[in-house]
């Protein structure tokens, strides 16, 4: 029988009456993710999704990598099914896991018997298989407490499954079970991580990027689209709304005191994002803000920014240290792109002494000199929609 994957469900198993809808969503998400890699059967039983290639032309390695990026899956194992008989199980352990066993100093066998009709219990299965493995690999010690390598045998309804240690899955909840959010995506380290974190909670995401040509370059925009593409590996296909922001920034520069540039600019970002988000059916905005990181991320500044709109704004990184954010960025694969040296519109006309504790009434009075509605309408008109997906070009 061909090699296949067992994907163990994560938090979904804690759901009550609505568990089936979460499971069905997850199963269809896995099936969709497997499509670029060939024809696979995807079915769900006993809190496990089985992914089975239908023919030899499937790209097993590509599919295996993709399994690690599906939200809702706690762990993934690559395994080989066989007949539910000790002889068959041992042969698969020897042939399929032999290379790993040969390099290990010690091993143990751990068995699970979901099919209670199987004549041996799990301890007996482990002893039987373990004894034969030890005979076949006499230099590898048995160590049931702290082995170098563990062989897993699972006796399930249709077959027995043999595998080595499972690998962590993407965790979280199945995409599409948590509503839809619009992420304000810059070219920095933080916002792609924030996008990944909100998506991990089962939320479908769209991104919005503000772009200030000619103050920011075409390459800066391409970098952001690439970041969105990297996030879409986990979140699935998304739209990025690229908003021309130059006129608004120039109007703020020409009409407002310098120390208020950033806060007023951010309030414009929020208003535009709220309108685009509503068009996409999104129920909240998400930013990469992090308390105390920069002048615009004090409590007072964030309150004044959020006050420009009605929609809730979530900040998944709010309490994280930079180091933690960077390590997540590395883990999800966005870090290298984030540190490419292209400027962001937030660094255009940066005040020398930004207001760290703005008072809302004062901010409203200052921005009141601007024709806010017509600036918003102009920016919305000057918005390009780009579809981004992990497979295929932007
Ligand atoms: P990042 O690393 O994500 O750029 P940051 O620490 O540099 O964040 P800021 O530049 O103040 O912080 O931006 C805070 C948040 O505002 C970002 O995380 C992002 O959500 C949003 N933001 C900033 N610039 C843009 C932009 N050009 N387009 C869309 N959103 C933006
Ligand atoms: Mg930034």
Coordinates of C-alpha atoms and ligand atoms in Angstrom, one line a residue:
X1 CA 0.0 0.0 0.0
X2 CA 1.1 3.5 -0.8
X3 CA 2.6 6.0 1.6
X4 CA 0.0 8.4 3.0
X5 CA -0.6 11.1 5.7
X6 CA -2.5 11.1 8.9
X7 CA -3.4 14.6 10.0
X8 CA -4.5 14.8 13.7
X9 CA -7.1 17.4 14.5
X10 CA -6.3 20.3 16.9
X11 CA -8.7 22.5 18.9
X12 CA -11.6 21.4 16.7
X13 CA -12.0 18.3 18.9
X14 CA -12.9 20.6 21.8
X15 CA -16.0 21.9 20.0
X16 CA -19.4 20.9 21.1
X17 CA -22.5 20.5 18.8
X18 CA -20.9 22.5 16.0
X19 CA -17.9 20.2 15.8
X20 CA -19.1 18.6 12.6
X21 CA -19.2 21.9 10.7
X22 CA -15.6 22.6 11.8
X23 CA -14.5 19.1 10.8
X24 CA -16.2 19.3 7.4
X25 CA -14.6 22.7 6.8
X26 CA -11.2 21.4 7.7
X27 CA -11.6 18.4 5.5
X28 CA -12.5 20.5 2.5
X29 CA -9.6 22.9 3.2
X30 CA -7.2 20.0 3.2
X31 CA -8.7 18.6 0.0
X32 CA -8.3 22.0 -1.7
X33 CA -4.7 22.3 -0.5
X34 CA -3.8 18.9 -1.9
X35 CA -5.2 19.7 -5.4
X36 CA -2.0 21.3 -6.9
X37 CA -0.2 18.1 -6.0
X38 CA -2.3 15.5 -7.8
X39 CA -5.3 13.4 -7.0
X40 CA -5.7 12.5 -3.3
X41 CA -8.5 10.9 -1.3
X42 CA -9.2 13.0 1.8
X43 CA -11.5 11.5 4.5
X44 CA -12.0 12.0 8.1
X45 CA -12.4 9.4 10.9
X46 CA -11.8 9.3 14.6
X47 CA -10.4 12.8 14.8
X48 CA -7.9 12.2 12.0
X49 CA -7.9 13.3 8.4
X50 CA -6.5 10.6 6.1
X51 CA -4.8 11.9 2.9
X52 CA -4.2 9.1 0.4
X53 CA -2.6 9.5 -3.0
X54 CA -4.6 7.9 -5.8
X55 CA -1.7 7.3 -8.1
X56 CA 2.0 7.4 -8.6
X57 CA 2.0 10.7 -10.3
X58 CA 1.1 12.6 -7.1
X59 CA 3.7 15.0 -5.8
X60 CA 4.0 13.4 -2.3
X61 CA 6.7 15.7 -1.0
X62 CA 4.9 18.9 -2.1
X63 CA 1.6 17.6 -0.5
X64 CA 3.5 16.7 2.7
X65 CA 4.9 20.2 3.0
X66 CA 1.5 21.7 2.3
X67 CA -0.1 19.7 5.1
X68 CA 2.1 21.6 7.6
X69 CA 0.4 24.9 6.6
X70 CA -3.3 23.9 7.1
X71 CA -4.8 25.7 10.1
X72 CA -6.8 23.3 12.4
X73 CA -4.2 20.5 12.2
X74 CA -2.3 19.8 15.4
X75 CA 0.2 17.3 14.1
X76 CA 1.0 15.5 10.9
X77 CA 2.5 12.1 10.2
X78 CA 3.7 10.4 7.1
X79 CA 2.9 6.8 7.3
X80 CA 2.5 3.5 5.5
X81 CA -0.7 1.5 5.9
X82 CA -0.7 -2.3 5.9
X83 CA -2.8 -5.3 6.7
X84 CA -3.8 -5.7 10.4
X85 CA -1.5 -8.5 11.1
X86 CA 1.7 -8.6 13.2
X87 CA 3.8 -10.0 10.3
X88 CA 2.7 -7.4 7.9
X89 CA 3.2 -4.6 10.5
X90 CA 6.7 -5.8 11.3
X91 CA 7.7 -5.9 7.6
X92 CA 6.5 -2.4 7.1
X93 CA 8.4 -1.2 10.2
X94 CA 11.6 -2.9 8.9
X95 CA 11.3 -1.7 5.3
X96 CA 9.7 1.8 5.8
X97 CA 11.4 2.9 9.0
X98 CA 14.6 0.8 8.6
X99 CA 16.9 3.7 7.7
X100 CA 15.8 5.8 10.7
X101 CA 16.1 2.8 13.1
X102 CA 19.5 1.8 11.8
X103 CA 20.9 5.3 12.8
X104 CA 19.2 5.3 16.2
X105 CA 21.0 4.2 19.4
X106 CA 17.8 3.1 21.1
X107 CA 14.1 2.7 20.2
X108 CA 10.7 1.8 21.5
X109 CA 7.4 0.9 19.9
X110 CA 4.2 2.7 20.9
X111 CA 0.9 1.2 19.8
X112 CA -2.7 2.4 19.7
X113 CA -5.6 0.1 19.1
X114 CA -8.6 2.0 17.9
X115 CA -10.1 -1.2 16.5
X116 CA -10.9 -3.0 19.7
X117 CA -11.6 -6.2 17.7
X118 CA -7.8 -6.7 17.0
X119 CA -6.7 -9.7 19.1
X120 CA -3.7 -8.1 20.8
X121 CA -3.9 -5.0 23.1
X122 CA -1.6 -2.1 22.6
X123 CA 1.0 -3.3 25.1
X124 CA 1.1 -6.7 23.4
X125 CA 1.4 -5.2 19.9
X126 CA 4.3 -3.0 21.1
X127 CA 6.0 -6.1 22.7
X128 CA 5.5 -8.3 19.6
X129 CA 6.7 -5.7 17.1
X130 CA 9.5 -4.4 19.4
X131 CA 10.9 -7.9 19.8
X132 CA 11.1 -8.5 16.1
X133 CA 12.6 -5.1 15.5
X134 CA 15.3 -5.8 18.0
X135 CA 16.1 -9.1 16.3
X136 CA 16.3 -7.3 13.0
X137 CA 18.4 -4.4 14.3
X138 CA 20.4 -6.0 17.2
X139 CA 22.7 -3.0 17.7
X140 CA 19.7 -0.8 18.5
X141 CA 18.8 -1.0 22.2
X142 CA 15.3 -1.0 23.5
X143 CA 14.7 2.0 25.8
X144 CA 11.0 2.5 26.7
X145 CA 11.8 5.7 28.8
X146 CA 14.0 7.8 26.7
X147 CA 14.5 6.3 23.2
X148 CA 16.3 8.0 20.3
X149 CA 13.5 6.9 18.0
X150 CA 9.9 5.8 18.5
X151 CA 8.0 3.6 16.1
X152 CA 4.3 4.1 16.1
X153 CA 1.7 1.5 15.2
X154 CA -1.9 2.4 15.0
X155 CA -4.6 -0.3 14.5
X156 CA -7.6 1.5 13.0
X157 CA -10.8 0.4 11.2
X158 CA -9.5 -0.3 7.7
X159 CA -5.8 -0.9 8.2
X160 CA -2.8 -0.7 10.5
X161 CA -0.6 2.4 10.1
X162 CA 3.1 2.6 10.8
X163 CA 5.0 5.8 11.2
X164 CA 7.8 7.5 13.0
X165 CA 7.4 10.6 15.2
X166 CA 4.7 13.1 14.2
X167 CA 5.6 16.6 13.2
X168 CA 3.8 19.7 14.5
X169 CA 1.0 21.0 12.3
X170 CA 0.0 24.6 11.8
X171 CA -2.3 24.6 14.8
X172 CA -5.2 27.0 15.2
X173 CA -8.7 26.7 13.7
X174 CA -9.8 25.8 10.2
X175 CA -9.8 28.7 7.8
X176 CA -13.3 30.0 7.1
X177 CA -14.7 29.2 10.6
X178 CA -13.8 32.6 12.2
X179 CA -15.2 35.2 9.9
X180 CA -13.3 37.6 7.7
X181 CA -10.8 40.4 8.6
X182 CA -8.9 43.1 6.7
X183 CA -5.2 43.3 7.6
X184 CA -3.2 46.5 7.2
X185 CA -0.1 45.1 5.6
X186 CA 3.1 47.1 5.4
X187 CA 6.5 45.9 4.3
X188 CA 7.8 45.5 7.8
X189 CA 8.3 42.5 10.1
X190 CA 5.2 42.9 12.2
X191 CA 2.1 43.1 10.0
X192 CA 2.8 39.8 8.1
X193 CA 3.1 38.1 11.5
X194 CA -0.1 39.7 12.7
X195 CA -1.8 38.5 9.5
X196 CA -0.7 35.0 10.1
X197 CA -1.8 35.1 13.7
X198 CA -5.3 36.2 13.0
X199 CA -5.6 33.8 10.1
X200 CA -4.5 31.0 12.4
X201 CA -7.7 31.6 14.4
X202 CA -9.8 30.4 11.4
X203 CA -10.2 33.9 10.0
X204 CA -10.2 34.5 6.2
X205 CA -8.1 37.6 5.5
X206 CA -7.8 40.3 2.9
X207 CA -4.9 42.8 3.0
X208 CA -4.8 46.6 2.5
X209 CA -1.5 48.3 1.6
X210 CA -0.9 52.1 1.5
X211 CA 1.5 53.1 -1.2
X212 CA 3.0 56.6 -1.7
X213 CA 4.5 56.7 -5.2
X214 CA 6.9 58.4 -6.0
X215 CA 8.0 58.7 -2.3
X216 CA 7.9 54.9 -2.1
X217 CA 9.0 52.7 -5.0
X218 CA 7.4 50.1 -7.2
X219 CA 9.8 47.6 -5.5
X220 CA 8.3 48.5 -2.1
X221 CA 4.9 47.5 -3.4
X222 CA 6.2 44.3 -5.0
X223 CA 7.8 43.4 -1.6
X224 CA 4.4 43.8 0.1
X225 CA 2.7 41.6 -2.5
X226 CA 5.4 39.0 -2.0
X227 CA 4.7 39.2 1.8
X228 CA 1.0 38.7 1.1
X229 CA 1.9 35.7 -1.1
X230 CA 4.0 34.2 1.7
X231 CA 1.1 34.6 4.2
X232 CA -1.4 33.1 1.6
X233 CA 0.6 29.8 1.9
X234 CA -1.3 29.4 5.2
X235 CA -4.3 31.6 4.9
X236 CA -5.3 30.7 1.3
X237 CA -5.9 33.1 -1.7
X238 CA -6.5 36.7 -0.8
X239 CA -7.0 40.1 -2.3
X240 CA -4.6 42.9 -1.6
X241 CA -6.0 46.4 -2.1
X242 CA -3.2 48.7 -2.9
X243 CA -4.3 52.3 -2.1
X244 CA -2.6 55.3 -3.6
X245 CA -1.9 57.4 -0.5
X246 CA 0.4 60.2 -1.8
X247 CA -2.2 63.0 -2.0
X248 CA -3.4 62.4 1.5
X249 CA 0.1 62.5 2.9
X250 CA 0.9 65.7 1.0
X251 CA -2.3 67.3 2.2
X252 CA -1.4 66.5 5.8
X253 CA 2.2 67.7 5.3
X254 CA 0.9 71.0 3.8
X255 CA -1.8 71.7 6.3
X256 CA -1.1 70.2 9.7
X257 CA 1.6 70.7 12.4
X258 CA 4.5 68.3 11.9
X259 CA 4.2 66.5 15.3
X260 CA 0.7 65.4 14.2
X261 CA 1.6 64.0 10.8
X262 CA 1.8 60.3 11.9
X263 CA -1.3 60.2 14.0
X264 CA -3.5 62.0 11.4
X265 CA -2.1 59.8 8.6
X266 CA -2.9 56.7 10.6
X267 CA -6.5 57.9 11.2
X268 CA -6.8 58.2 7.4
X269 CA -5.5 54.7 6.9
X270 CA -8.1 53.5 9.3
X271 CA -11.0 55.3 7.6
X272 CA -10.0 54.0 4.2
X273 CA -9.4 50.5 5.5
X274 CA -12.8 50.4 7.2
X275 CA -14.5 51.2 3.9
X276 CA -12.6 48.7 1.9
X277 CA -13.1 46.1 4.7
X278 CA -16.9 46.6 4.6
X279 CA -16.9 46.0 0.8
X280 CA -15.1 42.7 1.4
X281 CA -17.5 41.6 4.1
X282 CA -14.8 41.9 6.8
X283 CA -15.9 42.5 10.4
X284 CA -12.7 43.9 11.8
X285 CA -9.3 45.5 11.0
X286 CA -6.0 44.0 12.0
X287 CA -2.7 45.8 12.4
X288 CA 0.8 44.8 13.5
X289 CA 0.9 47.4 16.2
X290 CA 2.7 46.5 19.4
X291 CA 2.4 48.5 22.6
X292 CA 5.3 50.9 23.1
X293 CA 7.2 50.0 20.0
X294 CA 7.1 53.4 18.4
X295 CA 5.5 56.8 19.1
X296 CA 2.3 55.9 17.3
X297 CA 1.9 52.8 19.4
X298 CA 1.4 54.3 22.8
X299 CA -2.0 53.7 24.4
X300 CA -3.0 57.3 23.8
X301 CA -1.9 57.2 20.1
X302 CA -3.6 53.9 19.4
X303 CA -6.8 55.1 21.1
X304 CA -6.8 58.3 18.9
X305 CA -6.2 56.2 15.8
X306 CA -8.9 53.7 16.6
X307 CA -11.4 56.5 17.4
X308 CA -11.5 57.5 13.7
X309 CA -13.7 54.5 12.9
X310 CA -16.5 52.3 14.2
X311 CA -15.1 48.9 13.2
X312 CA -13.2 46.9 15.9
X313 CA -9.4 46.9 15.4
X314 CA -7.4 43.9 16.6
X315 CA -3.7 43.9 17.3
X316 CA -2.5 40.3 17.7
X317 CA 1.1 41.4 18.5
X318 CA 0.1 43.9 21.2
X319 CA 1.9 42.2 24.1
X320 CA 4.8 40.5 22.3
X321 CA 8.5 41.3 22.5
X322 CA 10.3 42.1 19.2
X323 CA 12.3 39.0 19.6
X324 CA 9.2 36.8 19.8
X325 CA 7.8 38.6 16.7
X326 CA 11.0 38.0 14.8
X327 CA 11.1 34.4 15.7
X328 CA 7.6 33.9 14.4
X329 CA 8.5 35.8 11.2
X330 CA 11.3 33.4 10.7
X331 CA 9.1 30.4 11.4
X332 CA 6.4 31.3 8.9
X333 CA 9.0 32.4 6.3
X334 CA 8.3 36.1 6.0
X335 CA 11.4 37.5 7.8
X336 CA 13.8 37.5 4.8
X337 CA 11.4 39.4 2.6
X338 CA 10.5 41.8 5.5
X339 CA 14.1 42.9 5.9
X340 CA 14.6 43.9 2.3
X341 CA 15.5 47.5 2.4
X342 CA 12.5 49.3 0.8
X343 CA 10.9 52.2 2.5
X344 CA 7.3 52.3 3.7
X345 CA 4.8 55.3 3.4
X346 CA 5.0 55.6 7.2
X347 CA 8.6 56.7 6.9
X348 CA 7.7 59.5 4.4
X349 CA 7.5 62.9 6.1
X350 CA 8.2 61.4 9.5
X351 CA 8.0 64.0 12.2
X352 CA 11.2 64.7 14.2
X353 CA 9.1 64.9 17.5
X354 CA 5.9 62.9 17.0
X355 CA 3.1 63.4 19.6
X356 CA 3.2 60.3 21.9
X357 CA 0.2 61.3 23.9
X358 CA -2.2 63.0 21.5
X359 CA -5.5 64.3 22.8
X360 CA -8.3 63.3 20.6
X361 CA -10.2 66.6 20.6
X362 CA -7.0 68.3 19.5
X363 CA -6.3 65.8 16.8
X364 CA -9.9 66.3 15.5
X365 CA -9.5 70.0 15.5
X366 CA -6.2 69.9 13.6
X367 CA -7.4 67.5 10.9
X368 CA -10.6 69.5 10.6
X369 CA -8.9 71.8 8.2
X370 CA -8.7 69.0 5.6
X371 CA -11.5 68.0 3.3
X372 CA -11.5 64.5 4.7
X373 CA -14.4 63.1 2.6
X374 CA -12.9 64.2 -0.8
X375 CA -9.4 62.9 0.2
X376 CA -10.9 59.5 1.1
X377 CA -12.9 59.4 -2.1
X378 CA -9.8 60.2 -4.1
X379 CA -7.8 57.4 -2.4
X380 CA -10.5 54.8 -2.8
X381 CA -10.7 55.6 -6.5
X382 CA -7.0 55.2 -6.7
X383 CA -7.0 51.7 -5.4
X384 CA -5.7 48.7 -7.3
X385 CA -7.0 45.2 -6.4
X386 CA -4.4 42.4 -6.7
X387 CA -5.2 38.7 -6.2
X388 CA -2.5 36.8 -4.4
X389 CA -2.1 33.1 -4.0
X390 CA 0.7 30.8 -3.0
X391 CA 0.6 28.8 -6.3
X392 CA 1.0 30.8 -9.5
X393 CA 1.9 34.4 -10.0
X394 CA 0.4 37.4 -8.2
Ligands
LIG1 P1 5.5 46.7 10.5 O1 6.7 46.0 10.9 O2 4.3 45.8 10.3 O3 5.7 47.7 9.4 P2 5.9 48.8 12.4 O4 6.3 48.4 13.7 O5 6.9 49.3 11.4 O6 5.0 47.6 11.8 P3 4.3 51.1 11.9 O7 5.0 51.5 10.6 O8 4.0 52.2 12.8 O9 4.9 50.0 12.7 O10 2.9 50.5 11.5 C1 2.1 50.0 12.4 C2 1.0 49.1 11.7 O11 0.3 50.0 10.8 C3 1.7 48.1 10.8 O12 2.0 46.9 11.5 C4 0.6 47.9 9.8 O13 -0.5 47.1 10.3 C5 0.0 49.3 9.6 N1 0.8 49.9 8.5 C6 1.9 50.7 8.5 N2 2.3 51.1 7.3 C7 1.4 50.6 6.4 C8 1.2 50.6 5.0 N3 2.0 51.3 4.2 N4 0.1 50.0 4.5 C9 -0.7 49.3 5.3 N5 -0.6 49.2 6.6 C10 0.4 49.8 7.2
LIG2 MG1 6.1 49.6 9.2

